[in-house]
PDB file of C-alpha atoms in Angstrom:
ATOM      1  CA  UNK A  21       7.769  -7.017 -23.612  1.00  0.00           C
ATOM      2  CA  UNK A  22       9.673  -8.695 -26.464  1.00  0.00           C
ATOM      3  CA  UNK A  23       8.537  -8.209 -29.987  1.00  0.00           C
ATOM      4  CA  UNK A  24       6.067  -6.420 -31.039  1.00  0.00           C
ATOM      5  CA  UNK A  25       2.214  -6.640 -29.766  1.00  0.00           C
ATOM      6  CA  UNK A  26      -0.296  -8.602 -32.320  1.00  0.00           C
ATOM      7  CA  UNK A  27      -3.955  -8.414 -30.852  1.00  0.00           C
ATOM      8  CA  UNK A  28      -5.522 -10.554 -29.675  1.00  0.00           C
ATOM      9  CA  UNK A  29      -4.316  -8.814 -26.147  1.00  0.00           C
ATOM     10  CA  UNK A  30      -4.169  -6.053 -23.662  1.00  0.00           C
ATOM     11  CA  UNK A  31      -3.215  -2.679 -25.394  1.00  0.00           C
ATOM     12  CA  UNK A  32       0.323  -1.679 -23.834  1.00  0.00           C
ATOM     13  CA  UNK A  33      -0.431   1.689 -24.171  1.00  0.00           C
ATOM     14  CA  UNK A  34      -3.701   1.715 -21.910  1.00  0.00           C
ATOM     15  CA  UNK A  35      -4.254  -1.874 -20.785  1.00  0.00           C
ATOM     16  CA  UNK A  36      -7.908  -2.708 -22.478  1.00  0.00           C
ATOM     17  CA  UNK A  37      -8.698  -5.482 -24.198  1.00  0.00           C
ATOM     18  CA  UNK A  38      -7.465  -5.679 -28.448  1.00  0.00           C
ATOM     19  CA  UNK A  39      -9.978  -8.357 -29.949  1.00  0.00           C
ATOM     20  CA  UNK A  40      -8.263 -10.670 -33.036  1.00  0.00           C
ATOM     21  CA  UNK A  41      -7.681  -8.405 -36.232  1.00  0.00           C
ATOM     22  CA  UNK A  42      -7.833  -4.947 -34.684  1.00  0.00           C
ATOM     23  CA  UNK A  43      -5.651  -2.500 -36.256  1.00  0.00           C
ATOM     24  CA  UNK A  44      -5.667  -0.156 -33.487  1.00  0.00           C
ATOM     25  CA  UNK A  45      -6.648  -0.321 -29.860  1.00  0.00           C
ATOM     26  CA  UNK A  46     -10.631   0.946 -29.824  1.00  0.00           C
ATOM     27  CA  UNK A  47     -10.142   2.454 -26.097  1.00  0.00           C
ATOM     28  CA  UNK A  48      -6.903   4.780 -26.566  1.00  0.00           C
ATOM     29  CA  UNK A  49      -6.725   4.682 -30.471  1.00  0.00           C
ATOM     30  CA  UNK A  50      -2.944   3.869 -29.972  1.00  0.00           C
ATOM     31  CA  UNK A  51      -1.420   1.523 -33.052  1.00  0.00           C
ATOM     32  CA  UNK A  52       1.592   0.420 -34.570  1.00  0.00           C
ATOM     33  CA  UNK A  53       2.680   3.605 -35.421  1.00  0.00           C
ATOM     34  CA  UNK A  54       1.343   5.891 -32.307  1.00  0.00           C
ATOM     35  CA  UNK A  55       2.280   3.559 -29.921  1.00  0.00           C
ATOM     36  CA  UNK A  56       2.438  -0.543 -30.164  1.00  0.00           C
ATOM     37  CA  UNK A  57       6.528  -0.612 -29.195  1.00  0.00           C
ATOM     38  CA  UNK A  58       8.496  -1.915 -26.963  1.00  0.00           C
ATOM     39  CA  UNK A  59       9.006   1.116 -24.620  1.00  0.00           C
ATOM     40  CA  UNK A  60       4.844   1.586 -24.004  1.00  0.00           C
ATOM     41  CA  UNK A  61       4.415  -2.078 -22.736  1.00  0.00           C
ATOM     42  CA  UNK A  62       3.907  -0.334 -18.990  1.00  0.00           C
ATOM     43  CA  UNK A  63       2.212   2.937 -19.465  1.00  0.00           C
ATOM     44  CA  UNK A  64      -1.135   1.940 -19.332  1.00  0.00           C
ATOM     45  CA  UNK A  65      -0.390   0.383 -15.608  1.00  0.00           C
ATOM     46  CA  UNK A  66       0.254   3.826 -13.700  1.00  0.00           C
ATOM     47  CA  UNK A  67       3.234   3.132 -12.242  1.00  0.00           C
ATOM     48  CA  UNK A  68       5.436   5.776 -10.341  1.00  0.00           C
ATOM     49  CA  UNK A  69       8.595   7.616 -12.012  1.00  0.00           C
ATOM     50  CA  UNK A  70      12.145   6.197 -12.009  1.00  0.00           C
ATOM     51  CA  UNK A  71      12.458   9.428 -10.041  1.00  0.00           C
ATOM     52  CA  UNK A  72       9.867   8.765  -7.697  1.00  0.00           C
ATOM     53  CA  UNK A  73      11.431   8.910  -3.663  1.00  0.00           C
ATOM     54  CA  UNK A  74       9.228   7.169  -1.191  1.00  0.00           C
ATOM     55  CA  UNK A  75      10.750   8.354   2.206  1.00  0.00           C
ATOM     56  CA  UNK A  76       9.085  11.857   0.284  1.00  0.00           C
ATOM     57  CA  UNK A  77       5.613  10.287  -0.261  1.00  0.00           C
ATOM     58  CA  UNK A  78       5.527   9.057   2.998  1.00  0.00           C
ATOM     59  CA  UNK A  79       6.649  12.341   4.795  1.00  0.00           C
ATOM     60  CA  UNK A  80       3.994  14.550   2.264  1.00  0.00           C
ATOM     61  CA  UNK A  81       1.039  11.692   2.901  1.00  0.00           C
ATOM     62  CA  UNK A  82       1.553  10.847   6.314  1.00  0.00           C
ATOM     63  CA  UNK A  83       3.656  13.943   8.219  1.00  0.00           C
ATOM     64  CA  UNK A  84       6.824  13.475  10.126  1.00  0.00           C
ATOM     65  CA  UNK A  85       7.117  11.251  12.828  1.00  0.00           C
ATOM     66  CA  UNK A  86       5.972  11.492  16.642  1.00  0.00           C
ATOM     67  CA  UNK A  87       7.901  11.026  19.153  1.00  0.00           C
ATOM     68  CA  UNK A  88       5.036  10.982  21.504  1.00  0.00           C
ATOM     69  CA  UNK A  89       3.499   7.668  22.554  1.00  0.00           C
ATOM     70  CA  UNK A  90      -0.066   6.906  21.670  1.00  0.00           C
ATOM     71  CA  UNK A  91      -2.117   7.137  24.922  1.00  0.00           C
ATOM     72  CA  UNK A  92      -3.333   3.371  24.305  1.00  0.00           C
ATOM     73  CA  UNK A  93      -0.143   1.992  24.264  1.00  0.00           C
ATOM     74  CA  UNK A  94       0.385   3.573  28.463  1.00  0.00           C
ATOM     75  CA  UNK A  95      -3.019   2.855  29.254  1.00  0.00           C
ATOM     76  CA  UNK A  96      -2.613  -0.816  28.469  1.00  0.00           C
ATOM     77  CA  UNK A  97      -0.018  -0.758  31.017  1.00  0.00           C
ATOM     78  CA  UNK A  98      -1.697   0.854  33.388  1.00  0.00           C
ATOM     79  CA  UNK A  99      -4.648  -1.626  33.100  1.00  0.00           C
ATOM     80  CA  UNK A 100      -2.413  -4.876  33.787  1.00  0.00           C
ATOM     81  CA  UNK A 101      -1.078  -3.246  36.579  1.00  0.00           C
ATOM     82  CA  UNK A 102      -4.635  -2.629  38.121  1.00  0.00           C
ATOM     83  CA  UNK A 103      -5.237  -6.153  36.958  1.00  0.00           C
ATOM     84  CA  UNK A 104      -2.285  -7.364  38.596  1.00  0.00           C
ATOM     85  CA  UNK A 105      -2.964  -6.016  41.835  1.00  0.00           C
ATOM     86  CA  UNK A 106      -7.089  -6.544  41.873  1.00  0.00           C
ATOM     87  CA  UNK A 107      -5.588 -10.478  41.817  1.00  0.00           C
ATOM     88  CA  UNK A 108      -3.130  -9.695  44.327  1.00  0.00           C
ATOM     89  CA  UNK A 109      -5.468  -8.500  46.655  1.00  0.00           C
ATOM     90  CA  UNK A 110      -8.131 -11.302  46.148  1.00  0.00           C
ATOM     91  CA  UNK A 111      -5.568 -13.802  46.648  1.00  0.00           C
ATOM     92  CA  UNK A 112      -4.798 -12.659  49.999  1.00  0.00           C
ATOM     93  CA  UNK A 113      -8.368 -11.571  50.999  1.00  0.00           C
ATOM     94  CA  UNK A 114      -9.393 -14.879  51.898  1.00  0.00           C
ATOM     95  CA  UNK A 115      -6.129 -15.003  54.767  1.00  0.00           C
ATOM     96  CA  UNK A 116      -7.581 -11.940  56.424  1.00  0.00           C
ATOM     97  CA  UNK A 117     -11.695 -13.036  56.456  1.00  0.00           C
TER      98      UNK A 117
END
């Protein structure tokens, strides 16, 4: 954000609303002087830290991965190949009747 904020606007310290001729944001408190500069224009979005490593949040949320193969995935298989031969057979049922 370039410049400095002038309500009417969203607070850049907590994101609410700053009707016309507010001196200070009404939610947070935050003005000029506690907090209306150019290096708060994001902290009211809750954003991650520059120091913030995915591949980590993904391995602490979600465990490592499986080498295992979901049962669905063979059974699938297995049920086109039961298809596969049901048709098979009924094709050549009619030769032998």
């Amino acid at each position: 954000m370039s410049g400095r904020f002038k309500p009417p606007g969203q607070c850049p310290a907590c994101g609410e609303w700053v009707p016309c001729g507010s001196a200070a944001c009404d939610e947070c408190g935050a003005c000029e002087k506690s907090g209306w500069n150019g290096d708060t224009h994001a902290d009211g979005l809750d954003l991650p830290d520059d120091e913030f490593d995915y591949d980590d949040f993904i391995a602490r949320e979600f465990g490592g991965k499986s080498s295992k193969q979901p049962l669905t995935s063979n059974l699938w298989w297995w049920v086109a190949l039961a298809l596969l031969i049901a048709f098979a057979l009924a094709s050549l049922l009619p030769l032998f009747g």
